[in-house]
Each structure stands twice: as C-alpha cells, then as structure tokens.
Coordinates of C-alpha atoms in Angstrom, one line a residue:
Chain A
M615 CA -71.4 84.5 -208.0
T616 CA -67.6 84.5 -208.4
T617 CA -65.8 81.7 -210.1
V618 CA -63.9 79.4 -207.9
T619 CA -60.8 77.9 -209.4
S620 CA -58.3 75.6 -207.8
P621 CA -54.9 77.1 -207.3
S622 CA -51.8 74.9 -207.3
Y623 CA -50.7 73.5 -204.0
A624 CA -47.5 75.6 -204.1
D625 CA -49.6 78.8 -204.7
A626 CA -52.0 77.9 -201.9
V627 CA -49.3 77.4 -199.2
A628 CA -47.3 80.4 -200.4
K629 CA -50.3 82.6 -199.7
Y630 CA -52.0 81.0 -196.7
E631 CA -51.0 79.4 -193.5
A632 CA -52.6 76.0 -192.7
V633 CA -53.7 75.0 -189.2
I634 CA -54.4 71.3 -188.8
G635 CA -55.8 69.2 -185.9
L636 CA -56.1 65.4 -185.7
E637 CA -58.7 63.3 -183.9
T638 CA -57.7 59.7 -183.9
H639 CA -59.8 56.8 -182.7
V640 CA -58.2 53.6 -181.6
E641 CA -60.1 50.4 -180.9
L642 CA -58.4 48.6 -178.0
G643 CA -57.5 45.0 -178.4
T644 CA -59.1 43.9 -175.1
R645 CA -60.8 40.5 -175.0
T646 CA -64.1 41.9 -174.0
K647 CA -66.1 45.1 -174.5
M648 CA -65.8 48.3 -172.5
F649 CA -68.8 47.8 -170.2
C650 CA -69.8 44.2 -170.6
G651 CA -68.2 40.7 -171.1
C652 CA -69.0 40.3 -174.8
T653 CA -66.1 39.2 -176.9
T654 CA -64.6 41.5 -179.5
E655 CA -63.1 39.4 -182.3
F656 CA -63.2 41.0 -185.7
G657 CA -65.3 39.4 -188.4
A658 CA -67.8 37.4 -186.3
D659 CA -71.3 36.8 -187.7
P660 CA -73.6 39.8 -187.2
N661 CA -75.2 40.3 -183.8
T662 CA -73.5 37.3 -182.2
Q663 CA -71.3 39.3 -179.8
V664 CA -74.1 41.2 -178.0
C665 CA -75.8 41.3 -174.6
P666 CA -78.3 43.4 -172.7
V667 CA -75.6 45.9 -171.7
C668 CA -74.3 46.7 -175.2
L669 CA -77.8 46.5 -176.7
G670 CA -79.0 49.1 -174.2
L671 CA -81.8 46.9 -172.9
P672 CA -83.7 48.2 -169.8
G673 CA -82.2 47.4 -166.5
A674 CA -78.7 46.5 -167.8
L675 CA -75.9 47.7 -165.6
P676 CA -72.5 48.5 -167.2
V677 CA -69.2 47.9 -165.4
A678 CA -66.0 49.3 -166.8
N679 CA -63.3 47.0 -168.1
E680 CA -60.1 47.6 -166.1
A681 CA -57.8 46.4 -168.9
A682 CA -59.2 49.2 -171.1
I683 CA -58.6 51.8 -168.5
E684 CA -55.1 50.5 -168.0
A685 CA -54.4 50.6 -171.7
T686 CA -55.7 54.2 -172.0
I687 CA -53.5 55.3 -169.1
R688 CA -50.5 53.7 -170.8
I689 CA -51.3 55.5 -174.1
G690 CA -51.5 58.7 -172.1
L691 CA -48.2 58.1 -170.4
A692 CA -46.5 57.2 -173.7
L693 CA -47.8 60.5 -175.0
N694 CA -46.4 62.4 -172.0
C695 CA -49.8 63.3 -170.7
R696 CA -50.9 64.1 -167.2
I697 CA -53.2 61.4 -165.8
A698 CA -56.3 62.6 -164.1
E699 CA -56.5 62.0 -160.4
W700 CA -60.3 61.7 -160.6
C701 CA -62.6 61.7 -163.6
R702 CA -65.9 60.4 -164.8
F703 CA -67.6 58.9 -167.8
A704 CA -70.3 61.0 -169.4
R705 CA -73.3 60.3 -171.6
K706 CA -73.3 61.8 -175.0
N707 CA -76.9 61.8 -176.0
Y708 CA -77.9 61.4 -179.6
F709 CA -80.4 59.4 -181.6
Y710 CA -78.7 57.4 -184.3
P711 CA -79.3 53.7 -184.7
D712 CA -75.5 52.9 -184.5
M713 CA -75.9 53.3 -180.7
P714 CA -78.9 51.3 -179.4
K715 CA -78.8 53.0 -176.0
N716 CA -79.5 56.4 -177.7
F717 CA -76.3 57.7 -176.0
Q718 CA -72.6 56.9 -176.3
T719 CA -70.7 56.4 -173.0
S720 CA -67.8 58.7 -173.4
Q721 CA -65.9 61.3 -171.5
Y722 CA -66.6 65.0 -171.7
D723 CA -64.7 67.7 -169.7
E724 CA -62.8 65.2 -167.5
P725 CA -60.6 63.1 -169.8
L726 CA -58.4 60.3 -168.3
C727 CA -55.3 61.9 -169.8
E728 CA -54.5 65.5 -170.8
D729 CA -51.8 67.8 -172.0
G730 CA -49.1 65.7 -173.7
W731 CA -47.0 65.7 -176.7
L732 CA -45.5 63.5 -179.4
D733 CA -42.4 64.3 -181.3
V734 CA -42.4 63.3 -185.0
D735 CA -39.7 63.5 -187.6
V736 CA -40.6 65.3 -190.9
D737 CA -38.0 66.0 -193.6
G738 CA -35.2 65.7 -191.1
E739 CA -36.8 68.1 -188.6
T740 CA -38.4 67.3 -185.3
V741 CA -42.0 68.6 -185.0
R742 CA -43.6 68.4 -181.6
I743 CA -47.3 67.7 -181.8
E744 CA -49.1 68.8 -178.6
I745 CA -51.8 66.4 -177.4
E746 CA -54.9 68.0 -176.0
R747 CA -56.5 64.9 -174.5
V748 CA -56.8 61.2 -174.5
H749 CA -60.1 59.8 -173.4
L750 CA -62.0 56.5 -173.2
E751 CA -65.3 55.8 -174.8
E752 CA -67.1 53.0 -176.7
D753 CA -67.3 52.2 -180.3
T754 CA -70.6 52.2 -182.2
G755 CA -72.4 49.5 -184.2
K756 CA -71.9 49.1 -188.0
S757 CA -74.6 50.2 -190.4
M758 CA -75.2 48.9 -193.9
H759 CA -77.2 51.3 -195.9
V760 CA -79.5 49.6 -198.4
G761 CA -82.1 50.6 -200.9
G762 CA -79.8 53.1 -202.7
A763 CA -77.5 52.3 -205.6
T764 CA -74.2 53.1 -203.9
G765 CA -74.2 51.4 -200.5
R766 CA -73.7 54.9 -199.1
I767 CA -76.1 56.7 -196.9
Q768 CA -77.1 59.1 -199.6
G769 CA -80.1 57.5 -201.5
A770 CA -80.5 54.7 -199.0
T771 CA -84.0 53.9 -197.8
E772 CA -83.0 51.8 -194.8
S773 CA -80.1 50.8 -192.6
L774 CA -79.2 47.3 -191.4
V775 CA -77.3 47.4 -188.1
D776 CA -74.8 44.9 -186.6
Y777 CA -74.0 45.7 -182.9
N778 CA -71.0 43.4 -182.6
R779 CA -68.7 46.5 -182.6
A780 CA -71.0 48.5 -180.3
G781 CA -69.3 48.8 -176.9
I782 CA -65.8 47.9 -178.0
P783 CA -63.4 50.2 -176.0
L784 CA -62.4 53.1 -178.1
V785 CA -59.7 55.6 -177.2
E786 CA -59.9 59.1 -178.7
I787 CA -56.6 61.1 -179.0
V788 CA -57.0 64.7 -179.9
T789 CA -54.1 67.0 -180.8
K790 CA -54.0 70.7 -180.1
P791 CA -54.1 72.8 -183.3
V792 CA -50.8 72.4 -185.2
N793 CA -49.7 75.6 -187.0
G794 CA -46.5 77.0 -188.5
T795 CA -45.7 73.9 -190.5
G796 CA -46.1 75.7 -193.8
A797 CA -46.1 73.5 -197.0
L798 CA -45.3 70.5 -194.8
A799 CA -48.7 70.4 -193.1
P800 CA -49.9 67.3 -195.1
E801 CA -46.7 65.5 -194.3
V802 CA -46.8 66.5 -190.7
A803 CA -50.3 65.1 -190.4
R804 CA -49.2 61.8 -191.9
A805 CA -46.0 61.6 -189.8
Y806 CA -48.1 62.2 -186.7
V807 CA -50.6 59.4 -187.4
T808 CA -47.7 57.1 -188.4
E809 CA -45.8 57.8 -185.2
L810 CA -48.9 57.5 -183.1
R811 CA -49.7 54.1 -184.7
E812 CA -46.1 53.0 -183.9
V813 CA -46.4 54.1 -180.3
I814 CA -49.7 52.3 -179.8
R815 CA -48.5 49.2 -181.5
S816 CA -45.4 49.2 -179.3
L817 CA -47.7 49.3 -176.2
G818 CA -49.5 46.2 -177.5
V819 CA -52.9 47.6 -176.8
S820 CA -54.4 47.6 -180.3
D821 CA -53.6 46.1 -183.7
V822 CA -54.0 49.7 -185.1
R823 CA -55.1 48.5 -188.6
M824 CA -56.5 51.4 -190.5
E825 CA -57.9 49.1 -193.2
Q826 CA -59.9 47.2 -190.6
G827 CA -60.9 50.4 -188.8
S828 CA -59.2 49.7 -185.6
L829 CA -57.4 53.1 -186.1
R830 CA -59.5 55.9 -187.6
C831 CA -58.6 59.5 -188.2
D832 CA -60.5 62.7 -188.7
V833 CA -58.5 65.7 -190.0
N834 CA -59.3 69.3 -189.2
T835 CA -58.0 71.9 -191.6
S836 CA -58.3 75.7 -191.7
L837 CA -56.4 78.4 -193.6
N838 CA -55.6 82.0 -192.7
L839 CA -53.5 84.8 -194.2
P840 CA -50.3 85.4 -192.3
G841 CA -50.8 87.6 -189.3
Q842 CA -54.6 87.1 -189.3
E843 CA -56.9 85.0 -187.1
W844 CA -57.3 81.3 -187.8
G845 CA -59.9 80.5 -190.4
T846 CA -63.0 78.4 -190.2
R847 CA -62.1 74.7 -190.1
T848 CA -63.6 71.7 -191.8
E849 CA -63.4 68.2 -190.4
T850 CA -62.6 65.5 -193.0
K851 CA -63.7 62.0 -192.2
N852 CA -63.3 58.6 -194.1
V853 CA -59.6 59.0 -194.1
N854 CA -58.6 55.3 -194.1
S855 CA -54.9 55.1 -194.8
L856 CA -51.8 57.0 -193.9
R857 CA -51.5 58.1 -197.5
S858 CA -55.0 59.4 -197.4
V859 CA -54.2 61.5 -194.3
E860 CA -51.6 63.4 -196.3
R861 CA -53.8 63.6 -199.4
A862 CA -56.9 64.8 -197.4
V863 CA -55.0 67.7 -195.9
R864 CA -53.4 68.7 -199.2
S865 CA -56.8 68.6 -201.0
E866 CA -58.5 70.6 -198.3
I867 CA -55.8 73.3 -198.5
I868 CA -56.2 73.5 -202.2
R869 CA -60.0 73.6 -202.0
Q870 CA -60.2 76.2 -199.2
S871 CA -57.6 78.5 -200.8
G872 CA -59.6 78.4 -204.1
L873 CA -62.7 79.6 -202.1
L874 CA -60.8 82.2 -200.2
D875 CA -59.2 83.6 -203.3
A876 CA -62.6 84.0 -204.8
G877 CA -63.8 85.9 -201.8
E878 CA -66.1 83.1 -200.5
R879 CA -66.3 82.0 -197.0
I880 CA -65.4 78.5 -195.6
V881 CA -68.4 76.7 -194.2
Q882 CA -67.8 74.8 -191.0
E883 CA -68.8 71.3 -191.9
T884 CA -67.9 67.6 -192.0
R885 CA -66.4 66.5 -195.3
H886 CA -65.9 63.0 -196.7
F887 CA -62.6 62.0 -198.3
H888 CA -62.8 59.9 -201.4
E889 CA -59.9 57.5 -201.9
D890 CA -60.5 57.2 -205.7
T891 CA -60.5 60.9 -206.5
G892 CA -58.4 62.3 -203.6
Q893 CA -61.1 65.0 -203.1
T894 CA -63.4 65.8 -200.3
T895 CA -67.2 66.3 -200.6
P896 CA -69.5 67.8 -198.0
G897 CA -71.2 65.5 -195.4
R898 CA -73.6 66.5 -192.7
S899 CA -73.9 70.2 -192.2
K900 CA -72.7 71.5 -188.8
E901 CA -74.3 74.9 -189.2
T902 CA -76.2 74.4 -186.0
A903 CA -74.1 73.4 -183.0
T904 CA -74.8 69.9 -181.9
D905 CA -76.5 69.5 -178.6
Y906 CA -75.4 66.3 -177.0
R907 CA -76.6 67.2 -173.5
Y908 CA -73.6 65.6 -171.9
F909 CA -74.0 64.6 -168.2
P910 CA -72.0 62.4 -165.8
E911 CA -72.8 58.7 -166.3
P912 CA -74.7 57.7 -163.2
D913 CA -74.4 53.9 -163.8
L914 CA -70.6 54.0 -163.7
T915 CA -68.4 55.0 -160.7
P916 CA -65.8 57.8 -161.1
M917 CA -62.3 56.7 -161.9
S918 CA -59.5 57.7 -159.5
P919 CA -56.4 55.9 -160.7
D920 CA -54.1 55.0 -157.8
P921 CA -50.9 57.1 -158.3
E922 CA -48.8 54.1 -157.4
W923 CA -50.5 52.1 -160.1
V924 CA -49.8 54.9 -162.6
S925 CA -46.2 55.0 -161.5
R926 CA -45.8 51.3 -162.0
L927 CA -47.4 51.6 -165.5
R928 CA -45.0 54.5 -166.3
E929 CA -42.0 52.5 -165.3
A930 CA -43.1 49.5 -167.2
L931 CA -43.6 51.4 -170.5
P932 CA -41.6 49.8 -173.4
E933 CA -38.9 51.7 -175.2
L934 CA -40.8 54.0 -177.5
P935 CA -40.4 53.6 -181.2
R936 CA -38.6 56.8 -181.9
D937 CA -36.0 56.0 -179.2
R938 CA -35.7 52.5 -180.5
R939 CA -35.2 53.6 -184.1
R940 CA -32.4 56.0 -183.0
R941 CA -30.7 53.3 -181.0
L942 CA -30.8 50.7 -183.8
Q943 CA -29.7 53.2 -186.4
E944 CA -26.7 54.0 -184.4
A945 CA -26.0 50.3 -183.5
W946 CA -26.3 49.3 -187.1
G947 CA -24.3 52.2 -188.4
L948 CA -26.9 53.3 -190.9
S949 CA -27.5 56.7 -192.5
S950 CA -30.9 58.3 -192.0
L951 CA -31.7 57.4 -195.6
D952 CA -30.8 53.7 -195.1
M953 CA -32.7 53.6 -191.9
A954 CA -35.8 55.1 -193.6
A955 CA -35.5 52.4 -196.3
V956 CA -35.4 49.8 -193.6
L957 CA -38.5 51.3 -191.9
N958 CA -40.4 51.5 -195.2
A959 CA -39.7 47.9 -195.9
G960 CA -41.0 46.9 -192.5
A961 CA -37.7 45.2 -191.8
V962 CA -36.7 46.7 -188.4
D963 CA -38.0 43.9 -186.3
L964 CA -36.7 41.3 -188.7
I965 CA -33.2 42.7 -188.8
E966 CA -33.1 43.2 -185.1
A967 CA -34.1 39.6 -184.5
T968 CA -31.6 38.4 -187.1
V969 CA -28.8 40.4 -185.3
A970 CA -30.1 39.0 -182.0
A971 CA -29.7 35.5 -183.5
G972 CA -26.0 36.1 -184.0
A973 CA -25.7 37.8 -187.5
K974 CA -23.7 41.0 -188.0
P975 CA -26.0 44.0 -188.7
E976 CA -24.6 44.5 -192.2
G977 CA -25.2 40.9 -193.1
A978 CA -28.7 40.9 -191.6
R979 CA -29.6 44.1 -193.4
K980 CA -28.2 42.9 -196.7
W981 CA -30.4 39.8 -196.9
W982 CA -33.6 41.4 -195.7
M983 CA -33.3 44.6 -197.7
G984 CA -31.8 42.9 -200.8
E985 CA -32.6 39.4 -201.9
L986 CA -35.5 38.8 -199.5
S987 CA -37.2 42.2 -200.2
R988 CA -37.0 41.5 -203.9
R989 CA -38.7 38.1 -203.4
A990 CA -41.3 39.6 -201.1
N991 CA -42.1 42.2 -203.7
E992 CA -42.3 39.6 -206.5
A993 CA -44.7 37.5 -204.4
E994 CA -46.6 40.6 -203.2
M995 CA -46.1 39.6 -199.6
E996 CA -45.1 41.2 -196.4
L997 CA -41.4 40.6 -195.8
G998 CA -42.2 38.9 -192.5
A999 CA -44.6 36.5 -194.2
L1000 CA -42.1 35.3 -196.8
G1001 CA -41.4 32.0 -195.0
I1002 CA -37.9 32.5 -193.7
S1003 CA -37.2 33.4 -190.1
P1004 CA -34.6 35.8 -188.7
A1005 CA -32.9 32.8 -187.1
Q1006 CA -32.6 31.1 -190.5
V1007 CA -31.2 34.3 -192.1
A1008 CA -28.7 34.5 -189.3
E1009 CA -27.7 30.8 -189.9
L1010 CA -27.4 31.5 -193.6
Q1011 CA -25.2 34.5 -193.1
G1012 CA -23.1 32.4 -190.6
L1013 CA -22.5 29.9 -193.5
V1014 CA -21.4 32.7 -195.7
D1015 CA -19.2 34.2 -193.0
A1016 CA -17.6 30.8 -192.5
G1017 CA -16.7 30.5 -196.2
T1018 CA -19.1 27.6 -196.7
L1019 CA -21.4 29.5 -199.0
N1020 CA -20.9 32.4 -201.4
D1021 CA -23.8 34.7 -202.2
K1022 CA -24.9 32.8 -205.2
L1023 CA -25.1 29.5 -203.3
A1024 CA -26.8 31.3 -200.4
R1025 CA -29.6 32.3 -202.8
Q1026 CA -30.1 28.7 -203.8
V1027 CA -30.2 27.8 -200.1
I1028 CA -32.9 30.5 -199.7
D1029 CA -34.9 28.7 -202.5
G1030 CA -34.7 25.6 -200.4
V1031 CA -35.7 27.3 -197.2
L1032 CA -38.7 29.0 -198.8
A1033 CA -39.7 25.6 -200.4
G1034 CA -39.9 24.2 -196.9
E1035 CA -36.8 22.0 -197.1
G1036 CA -35.6 23.0 -193.6
D1037 CA -33.0 25.3 -192.1
P1038 CA -30.2 26.7 -194.2
K1039 CA -27.5 24.2 -193.1
A1040 CA -29.8 21.2 -193.7
V1041 CA -30.8 22.7 -197.2
A1042 CA -27.1 23.2 -198.1
D1043 CA -26.2 19.6 -197.0
A1044 CA -29.2 18.1 -198.8
R1045 CA -28.7 20.0 -202.0
G1046 CA -24.9 19.5 -201.9
L1047 CA -24.4 23.3 -201.9
A1048 CA -20.9 24.3 -200.6
I1049 CA -17.9 26.1 -201.8
V1050 CA -15.4 23.7 -203.2
S1051 CA -12.5 24.1 -200.8
D1052 CA -10.7 20.9 -201.9
T1053 CA -7.6 22.5 -203.4
G1054 CA -6.8 19.4 -205.4
A1055 CA -10.2 19.6 -207.3
L1056 CA -9.8 23.4 -207.7
T1057 CA -6.3 23.1 -209.1
A1058 CA -7.4 20.5 -211.6
A1059 CA -10.2 22.9 -212.7
V1060 CA -7.8 25.8 -212.9
D1061 CA -5.3 23.8 -215.0
A1062 CA -8.1 22.7 -217.3
A1063 CA -9.2 26.3 -217.8
I1064 CA -5.6 27.4 -218.5
A1065 CA -5.2 24.6 -221.0
A1066 CA -8.4 25.5 -222.8
N1067 CA -7.6 29.2 -223.0
P1068 CA -3.8 29.4 -223.9
D1069 CA -4.1 33.0 -225.3
V1070 CA -5.7 34.3 -222.2
A1071 CA -3.2 32.5 -220.1
D1072 CA -0.3 34.2 -222.0
K1073 CA -1.9 37.6 -221.4
V1074 CA -2.1 36.9 -217.7
R1075 CA 1.5 35.7 -217.7
S1076 CA 2.6 38.9 -219.3
G1077 CA 1.0 40.8 -216.4
V1078 CA -2.5 41.6 -217.6
H1079 CA -4.2 40.4 -214.5
A1080 CA -7.6 41.7 -215.6
A1081 CA -7.6 38.9 -218.2
A1082 CA -7.9 36.4 -215.4
G1083 CA -11.6 37.0 -215.3
V1084 CA -12.2 34.7 -218.2
L1085 CA -10.4 31.9 -216.5
I1086 CA -12.2 32.5 -213.2
G1087 CA -15.5 32.4 -215.1
A1088 CA -14.5 29.1 -216.7
V1089 CA -13.6 27.6 -213.3
M1090 CA -16.8 28.8 -211.7
K1091 CA -18.7 27.3 -214.5
E1092 CA -16.8 24.0 -214.1
T1093 CA -17.5 23.9 -210.4
R1094 CA -21.2 25.0 -210.9
G1095 CA -20.6 28.2 -208.9
Q1096 CA -19.4 26.3 -205.8
A1097 CA -15.9 27.7 -205.7
D1098 CA -14.8 30.8 -203.9
A1099 CA -14.0 33.3 -206.6
K1100 CA -11.2 35.0 -204.6
T1101 CA -9.5 31.6 -204.0
V1102 CA -9.8 30.7 -207.7
R1103 CA -8.2 34.0 -208.7
E1104 CA -5.3 33.5 -206.3
L1105 CA -4.8 30.0 -207.6
I1106 CA -4.8 31.2 -211.3
L1107 CA -2.3 34.0 -210.6
S1108 CA 0.0 31.7 -208.7
R1109 CA -0.1 29.1 -211.5
L1110 CA 0.7 31.8 -214.1
S1111 CA 3.3 33.8 -212.3
Chain B
M247 CA -88.2 84.9 -163.6
T248 CA -88.8 81.3 -164.8
A249 CA -86.0 78.7 -164.7
I250 CA -87.0 77.2 -168.0
S251 CA -88.9 78.6 -170.9
R252 CA -91.6 77.0 -172.9
D253 CA -89.3 77.1 -176.0
E254 CA -86.6 75.3 -174.1
V255 CA -89.0 72.6 -173.1
A256 CA -90.1 72.3 -176.8
H257 CA -86.4 72.0 -177.8
L258 CA -85.7 69.4 -175.2
A259 CA -88.8 67.4 -176.2
H260 CA -87.6 67.5 -179.8
L261 CA -84.1 66.3 -178.8
A262 CA -85.6 63.5 -176.8
R263 CA -87.9 62.6 -179.7
L264 CA -91.0 63.2 -177.6
D265 CA -94.2 64.1 -179.4
V266 CA -95.6 66.8 -177.1
T267 CA -98.9 68.7 -177.7
E268 CA -99.2 72.5 -177.3
A269 CA -101.2 71.9 -174.1
E270 CA -98.7 69.5 -172.7
L271 CA -95.9 72.0 -173.5
D272 CA -97.7 74.6 -171.3
R273 CA -98.2 72.2 -168.5
F274 CA -94.7 70.6 -168.6
A275 CA -93.0 74.0 -168.8
Q276 CA -94.8 75.0 -165.6
Q277 CA -94.1 71.7 -163.8
L278 CA -90.4 71.7 -164.8
D279 CA -90.1 75.3 -163.7
V280 CA -91.2 74.3 -160.2
I281 CA -88.7 71.4 -160.1
L282 CA -85.8 73.6 -161.4
Q283 CA -86.6 76.4 -159.0
S284 CA -86.6 73.9 -156.1
V285 CA -83.2 72.6 -157.1
Q286 CA -81.9 76.1 -157.5
R287 CA -82.8 76.8 -153.8
I288 CA -80.6 73.8 -152.8
G289 CA -77.9 75.4 -155.0
E290 CA -78.1 78.6 -152.9
V291 CA -77.4 76.6 -149.7
A292 CA -74.4 74.7 -151.2
A293 CA -71.1 76.5 -150.3
D294 CA -68.0 76.6 -152.5
D295 CA -66.5 73.7 -150.6
I296 CA -69.3 71.4 -151.6
P297 CA -68.7 69.9 -155.0
P298 CA -71.6 69.1 -157.3
T299 CA -72.8 65.5 -156.6
S300 CA -73.2 63.2 -159.6
H301 CA -73.2 59.9 -157.7
A302 CA -75.3 59.2 -154.6
V303 CA -72.9 56.5 -153.3
P304 CA -69.2 57.4 -152.7
L305 CA -67.7 54.6 -154.7
T306 CA -64.8 54.9 -157.2
N307 CA -62.9 52.4 -159.4
V308 CA -65.5 49.7 -159.6
Y309 CA -64.2 47.6 -162.5
R310 CA -64.5 44.2 -164.0
A311 CA -61.7 41.9 -165.2
D312 CA -61.3 41.5 -169.0
E313 CA -63.0 38.1 -169.0
P314 CA -65.5 37.1 -171.6
V315 CA -69.1 36.3 -170.4
P316 CA -71.6 34.6 -172.7
G317 CA -74.0 37.1 -174.2
L318 CA -77.3 36.7 -176.0
S319 CA -78.0 34.3 -178.9
R320 CA -78.6 36.1 -182.1
E321 CA -82.2 35.0 -182.0
A322 CA -82.7 36.5 -178.6
A323 CA -80.8 39.6 -179.5
L324 CA -82.9 40.2 -182.6
A325 CA -86.2 39.3 -180.8
G326 CA -86.7 42.9 -179.7
A327 CA -85.8 44.4 -183.0
P328 CA -88.5 46.4 -184.8
D329 CA -87.6 44.5 -188.0
V330 CA -84.9 42.1 -189.1
A331 CA -83.0 41.6 -192.4
E332 CA -79.8 39.6 -193.0
D333 CA -79.4 38.9 -189.3
R334 CA -79.3 42.6 -188.6
F335 CA -81.6 45.2 -187.0
R336 CA -83.5 46.9 -189.8
V337 CA -84.3 50.5 -189.3
P338 CA -85.4 53.4 -191.5
R339 CA -82.6 55.5 -192.9
I340 CA -81.5 58.3 -190.7
L341 CA -79.9 60.8 -193.0
G342 CA -80.5 64.4 -191.9
E343 CA -82.0 63.5 -188.5
E344 CA -78.8 63.5 -186.5
E345 CA -78.4 66.3 -184.0

C-alpha cells in the first residue's frame, strides 16, 4: 500500500484541474406545506404540524400548493431558466424513516425549470454558473439519533423522528459541472451559493438561513489532469455555512490530489464535512447505484403553467441583487473595495434606506460603516438590530449638515437614540447638545483662551498659525465640545491678526 | 423470452421490503411475466403519436391555496406509531439499510 500524503493546496491546483457542481436545497417560506394545509413555522413542538397527508396515512390525497409552484417558477425565471410547458411530480421510492410515506414526492426527468445561468463575481471577474435544473419536491422529517455517544447516526441504536418538517416545499437547484476555474474553485463555489442566496432572498420566497437549514448545500468535487477526462466525483454533505462551502471544496481538492498522487483511485461516495476540523469523512457508500424506481405521481395532476402567468411573473421580478449592487455602487460613487466592505457589513439596505430618507450617500455610509458598525461589533449585534433606524441616521446627518451638531456631539446623540431617548432632534434638545453659535459667548471663550496662553497667542500673532491648535483646544474644552472648530479657528485668527 | 426474470422479482421484493419465499418467487415471477407481456402487447398497438399515459383523467393544474388547515393533534398523530419517545416516532436505527 502506498503512502498517501496531503499536498499543499497550491501544489494540488497547480497539477490538477477541479470540476465542481453544487446542489442547493431551499425550503420555501410558504404558510403551509407542499401537499397539505399543515403550517410550517420553524421551532414548533415535535409532531404538532402533521396530518394524514404528510404522515402518509392510507387514503390521504395530496394537492399541490400553488404558492410553492409560483415561487419555484420565479426562482427559475430569476436564474434565466426555461419554464416547462408541462411537467409532472414523481415518486422517489426509498425506505428511510424520515419520509413516512416510504417515498418522497419530487420531480425526476421533467423539472419545472431548466437550463439557466447565474453570473457571480469572483476576484473582480464574472463567472457564469450554468444551471441544470430547478425542481420542486418536499422536505423530510428530522431524526434524532439516540443510544450512541455522539448524537450522530454512527453508533446510534434508534432514531426519534419529528415530522413537522416533512412535506415543507423544497426547491432543488442543480448547477451544471463548473470547470476551468483553477485555484479559484473554492471561492467560486462560495460566491455562487452567496449570490444564489441573495437572489432567493430578493424574491422573498425563503428566509434562506443556512444555520436553520432553510438553505442547504451539497458540493460535488472531482479532479483531473489537464487534457484528461473528468475524474470520479465525491459529494460532500453537511456544509452548513458559506465559509464551509469554500472550505469543503478546498479540503476535497487537497484530499483527492493526495490520493491521486499516490496512485490510488477516488471512490464515488458521499462525504461529510466537519465544521471543527475542516475535513471530510466518508458517509454512506454509493458503490452500488441507488434504485429509487421513480414513476409519475398518480395522485397529483401534471403541471402546465399558463404562459401568460409565467410572463406576468417574469415582468414582476424584482431588480436582481447583482444589478442592484451595481446601480447603488455607481449612485453612491464607491470603489469596488468600498462596496465590498458595505456588503460584508450587511449595510446595503440600511444605507439605501438612509439615503431614501434624505441623507447624502457619503453621510449615510459614514455613519453606518464607521461609528455604528463599531458599536454593532462591540455589542456583537447585526447592524440592523442596533436600535437606530435609517430615518434616524438621516435626521442625525441632517443636523450635522445644518451645522447644529459636529461629529462629536452627533456621537452623543447616538448614545441617546440607542438608549431609547427618542429621535436625534429630540435627544439633542433634551440633552442640550448643539454647537455654540452665539458669537458673543464664543468670543468670550476665545478671549479667555488668549489671555490664559499669552505665549501661544504671540506665536500666532507672529504668523505661526499651527500654534492656534492649542487655543482651539482650550475653547472646545471650555464649550464642552459644543463649538464648531472651524468657526473657533477663524475667530482666533481674526482676533490675533 | 420472459418479460421479467426471477432475479428481478427477488430484487424488487427486496427493494419493497417484502419477505418472499422461494416458492412465492417462482409463482410471482410467472404471474408478473403474464401481466407484463399483456402490457407489452398494448405497447405494440400504441403509435408514436400516442404519448404514454400516467394519469387516467385529463386534468392539469389542480392546486390548493396556501391556506392553513388544522391537522392532527400530536396524540392522534402518534397513535399509529410503532413506539413513541419524547413526543417523537421511535424507530430502530437505519444505518446501512438505505438503498
């Protein structure tokens, strides 16, 4: 047996070409399940959102949820797919307790949407990810494995099943194989899932939360030498965050290249990604082809979406995230780097709303990306949950623009807003925060500062204007920061000229 | 020429989790063969312009509105469970049995 060592990632991608493919499952946010009227709220007590249909009891008759079909078509349209004129549901037969019916209602060779694409930006380049299909199916129940030490299925002696999730509409989005991305393959995978999530969120059809499982991703990876046929692929599951998508591809590339370097063959199998180690381990073996005995679902009628309906849905699609980002970046006059920072901070919607409330883009961005981001980080909160609204930030910036507040006072006003003291104007009034614009009071403070610092005053008189800083500082201290530094400076220079 | 072999029937029985004796396999293989050959004869009559039929009634787009309907109480839902623990259906572990 040859020894398998792990090469570095750089060596792996220098030698081999990676082909990736992504299967993403999205739980739709419909009020009810796919084929019955059971509710779908996350976190309900076990087996309290079930009925004869989703429990697969004899004689139950499923009827498809029109809202789920509409949502799937809208996803397909947003991904530039062709919408089927006619298609059917199919039974995928398997015996596993997460589906009490002993089959999952899915779609087989007639998906609702086919042949689309999604452009994603990676490292300043646009990569077009081809979409193979978008189809509609139902989610499975949730199993708790007990009797083992780990809560995992390995070692468990029995499973406890909650069917609340069974039958929730699930959309599966499958890419065509993505090749030719070189060392960027892991980043491309992550960028795709990120962009897909944004698209689906913009459609308002799912909350797409990976940590709650309403967006789940399986990553296929294979390696081949340049010019040779594509290699055997593995399918990595349990990839539960965007960061994990990238890490899973990277770790599979390293693992597979180590095996290939040692002359071993890649086994086609399902592998599990482990968040803690960043590695994958083998899951169920797929040595034998699965035999799901798909056949058209006899209890549900075929779907033939009215072309006029599809046209209306197409026309009513919202502006897609990538188009919106480009529009806002241009409108706000930001570099790609600045825009990326805004995106990372989750501040796009907040800045847009602040601008809509009347603030200039630069002012809106300054508050959200500066002071407010800092406070959100300190409090370990989402920016939007901080407790200050875009309208309040716009009002605050308005007070600064009007010369009523300087930045220092504005930060104190933020303290008040976050403490629930009201809107910025009300906080400023109640706390007595305003720039001292009474020239008489300022002049008195300036004169006092000059009298207290005769040496500095002489320097300024002799033309060393930089020395005025000491006097400005003294005036600002005297007025507790409520003076406008520029006005103070002008006053000092005119008194000493 | 048979339409289905005894091995195929055994395989299908396994997939469907049916416990079938050797004698039953012989009998079912013969019976299923008759049924499949009969269906094949219908296939011979069907011309290219006749699509395969999956639904007996020519209906499409029968949908329901996305309106909640009360389901079963948990007690009722679990009443048919083979065993219950922690308000859940309790079943033997299934590792290695999935196909």
